[in-house]
């Protein structure tokens, strides 16, 4: 088990995956040592921001040396809980559900996809990357008997709250929600949303409002 | 053309799609009038936050009446630039690219998908929802002749920066980037990222650090 951290702000937590990404890139380029200044240039954070962020977790740099990239990457992985395996299921096996099932980063980072579920008889019985699609009616029992931590909701929005209720009842700890709806769940359930249309509408807003500067 | 707004903070802008979503839900339930207090209960923003947010765009409520849902929804749509049509292409036609192409919200909100591109000969020539997949080598010319505003990058990360460079050269205004990389583009190019693994890692972090409370 990794060390646990408390009372860290969500703003800091949301920056951690970015550290993970950049440190991985450095390792891929065989860079094993980096100063906080170089790291800050790459990432677009100030050096003091980086030091502050990492101090929340104990701080890893050494005055005059900078950061050992491999060591820091390993620590960030542990902090992010990526040294642990999580039982995962996908609910909704249409295009998006299948795309997520095919998403290699799931398996690679310990999100162990064990089943997909759907209501469509044409999909039930199929396999995506060797993972079976089952009837949604079998979900509760499957989760009960397979130690599932995470449910990924890829259903149309009108079914998402009902599925979330069932996932909560089946004792999953976290929901990765792709349906364009804010789920209502008990406080102890982790919900992380990917609201694609919210993201898309930021583009149309900016497209529509940046043009002004060309015309003024 | 919609009215243009300047100097609005990204925090406010990022809340706008949520207003859009909740107002649409109200309309679907045939609720045509709502107080800022009721809206705040639904959305989890304070009533004063809502008034402040909307005041950036002129303010739409009426003392003692609240908001006319239909009118406010129409205004938010215009503010988000959803009354305009955008020429859109997808680069990378694997699972994720196809899932996005099948994503009905694109077409519904004016993101007019005209082509997908790929390097895989097995995919080139196929159609997704009647939209053709072309050879990536035809991208530049296609964008030049079809008034494309938005390029959606669904390629593996090692190709994403090169594709972004080509999109910039072909004069797209915005990139919706699904590759797990921070693209380097000129300042006037809009980049909106959907970093799926960043989102996923927030779940593993929280799973790993919430458990503590049960054990302490």
PDB file of C-alpha atoms in Angstrom, chain B residues 10 21 35 52 54 56 62 78 82 87 93 98 101 121-122 156-157 162-163 167 171 175 182 184 196 203:
ATOM      1  CA  UNK B  10     -11.985  31.167 -17.951  1.00  0.00           C
ATOM      2  CA  UNK B  21     -27.135  21.612 -19.528  1.00  0.00           C
ATOM      3  CA  UNK B  35     -35.708  31.616  -9.274  1.00  0.00           C
ATOM      4  CA  UNK B  52     -22.511  37.329 -10.889  1.00  0.00           C
ATOM      5  CA  UNK B  54     -24.822  35.981 -15.723  1.00  0.00           C
ATOM      6  CA  UNK B  56     -20.958  39.218 -17.139  1.00  0.00           C
ATOM      7  CA  UNK B  62     -35.901  39.991 -13.139  1.00  0.00           C
ATOM      8  CA  UNK B  78     -25.842  32.321 -28.277  1.00  0.00           C
ATOM      9  CA  UNK B  82     -24.057  27.333 -30.526  1.00  0.00           C
ATOM     10  CA  UNK B  87     -16.693  22.958 -40.154  1.00  0.00           C
ATOM     11  CA  UNK B  93     -10.080   7.225 -37.119  1.00  0.00           C
ATOM     12  CA  UNK B  98     -14.991   6.727 -34.553  1.00  0.00           C
ATOM     13  CA  UNK B 101     -17.655  10.767 -35.070  1.00  0.00           C
ATOM     14  CA  UNK B 121      -5.412   1.699 -45.576  1.00  0.00           C
ATOM     15  CA  UNK B 122      -8.062  -0.531 -43.967  1.00  0.00           C
ATOM     16  CA  UNK B 156      -1.735   8.287 -30.680  1.00  0.00           C
ATOM     17  CA  UNK B 157       0.334  10.862 -28.812  1.00  0.00           C
ATOM     18  CA  UNK B 162       2.884  16.841 -36.080  1.00  0.00           C
ATOM     19  CA  UNK B 163      -0.852  16.797 -36.842  1.00  0.00           C
ATOM     20  CA  UNK B 167      -3.724  21.861 -38.777  1.00  0.00           C
ATOM     21  CA  UNK B 171      -5.494  27.545 -40.930  1.00  0.00           C
ATOM     22  CA  UNK B 175      -8.064  22.017 -31.915  1.00  0.00           C
ATOM     23  CA  UNK B 182       0.201  19.367 -24.316  1.00  0.00           C
ATOM     24  CA  UNK B 184       2.627  23.608 -28.789  1.00  0.00           C
ATOM     25  CA  UNK B 196      -8.574  10.970 -20.387  1.00  0.00           C
ATOM     26  CA  UNK B 203      -9.870   8.457  -9.483  1.00  0.00           C
TER      27      UNK B 203
END
